[in-house]
Amino acid sequence: MDAAVIRETVRGRWSADSGAALEGLSRLVEIPALSPSFDAEWETTRQLHAAVDHVRSYLDALDVPGASTDVVELPGRTPVLLLDVPATGDARTDETVVVYGHLDKQPAAGEWSPGLGPWTPVVKDGRLYGRGAGDDGYAAYAAATALEALHAGGGAHARTVVLLETCEESGSRDLGAYLEHLRPRLGEVGLVVCLDTSGVDYERLWLATSLRGMVSFDLSVRVLTSGVHSGHGSGLVPSSFRILRELLDRVEDPRTGRLHLPELVTEVPADRLAEVHAAGDALAPTLPLVDGMRYAHDDVADLVLANTWSTTMSVTGADGLPPLPEAGNVLRPYTSVKLSFRLPPTVDADTALAALTRVLTTDPPFGAQVEITRTDAATGWNANPRAGWLESTLDEVGDEVFGLPWRALGLGGTIPFLGLFGRAYPDAQFVVTGPRGPGNNAHVPDEWLHLEQTERVTEAVARIIHAHARS
């Protein structure tokens, strides 16, 4: 493999002057391909289909021998675009590489800065502005460019399938059905490259190695059939809020935030601990704290682990509480809260939900009516131990492409597609990365893509796929 040709090809495709990948992505920005959660009429508006058609035209024009595209659309589900490239003659043939991205987008989400707009691509100061540029339209073009670069530079690759879904921003609710449907077609998947995460900076390659799971539901406590004057009822009937507090204390220590239920906690694996300590202060959070507020821990490593491997409970909404100006002297009939639990990556979400339901609804104080509704559960993901070939390749990429050692991080959020891939291919090697970083504004106004980091990530993907082919 000629590394210089790989780099030259990648830079040419992402060039702000005449780069085909940058031009194709810019045109994709112009398509308001809103995810189904934001466009209930997506089957009629067909903007998702327009995005698929646009990217497919680009992929069909690739100078990659044997490459073919296909659009798969199961009844009632959003379409999936596939690019299928056969293995090179000198590559392993027993495994398939899957490269993942998505083409659906978030809405405009407010007012953009002067001269910018969600559907108007603008290249400025080394960035491409526009909705879907960084989340996640670049993935299709980065994957295609990596394959083009490998062929131009004499590199190798196993059979590689680029899978682009159109429902990620709606929780990838269709992806599971497609992974099952495509299982015979994809065969034995040995490497999954997911291009849809962020790093801590734009200086090095960042890999996500774990995601927390999530459980959420509405918890309601009812004590009366209707409200009564607090002077008449207080002291006779405990308030619904008091009972709610007691129930929540069954689950969480209000002083430390620790969860009492063994089904909700786990030990942090040694390799994840090592990754946190290797990254050091680079992972320090920067949240908009009010004056005088402190973080929950003083040590950066403790903060990171609390965000990525601890279970946390958050009240994210409430009902039964009138606005303060309208609140009178009333013993209210009920209090309801929306509870969100972030779970360690290896905790089973369904088991956690069952445990929470049992603890919160069994023997309620004073016989109050307690109800749990609108439940949702998603198990997290934890990467397999890295193979030797991948570890050494990452070291080379860090040194030769970025000039800094690569680093890994766990993510405190939940990304359903990774859990789906992890369960579909439990023995595969995972490379979960992307060029997004601080301030990229995904999901909010002025979204942008860092073009130089995109070049480096694309080159890294090419080299990783080449190394897999020879492993």
XYZ file of C-alpha atoms in Angstrom, residues 57 69-70 123 161 165 179 193 205 207 210 223 243-244 248 287 297-298 340 343 346 351 366 388 424 433 446:
27
model
C -25.792 8.475 -7.884
C -25.414 -0.244 -5.115
C -28.842 -1.331 -3.984
C -17.632 26.298 3.256
C -20.547 -3.183 2.483
C -29.879 3.898 7.042
C -29.928 -6.285 10.029
C -16.776 0.683 11.239
C -8.291 9.849 16.450
C -12.697 5.798 19.358
C -18.841 1.939 25.251
C -53.758 10.040 46.749
C -44.930 9.650 48.844
C -43.119 10.184 45.561
C -37.535 7.552 44.825
C -20.539 22.223 31.458
C -16.447 14.553 41.904
C -13.110 16.311 42.115
C -34.688 8.749 33.018
C -27.377 2.441 32.760
C -23.246 -4.086 30.346
C -33.873 -6.530 33.755
C -50.251 4.504 52.843
C -3.662 -7.347 17.944
C -26.079 -8.758 15.574
C -15.245 7.020 15.336
C -25.014 26.298 12.697
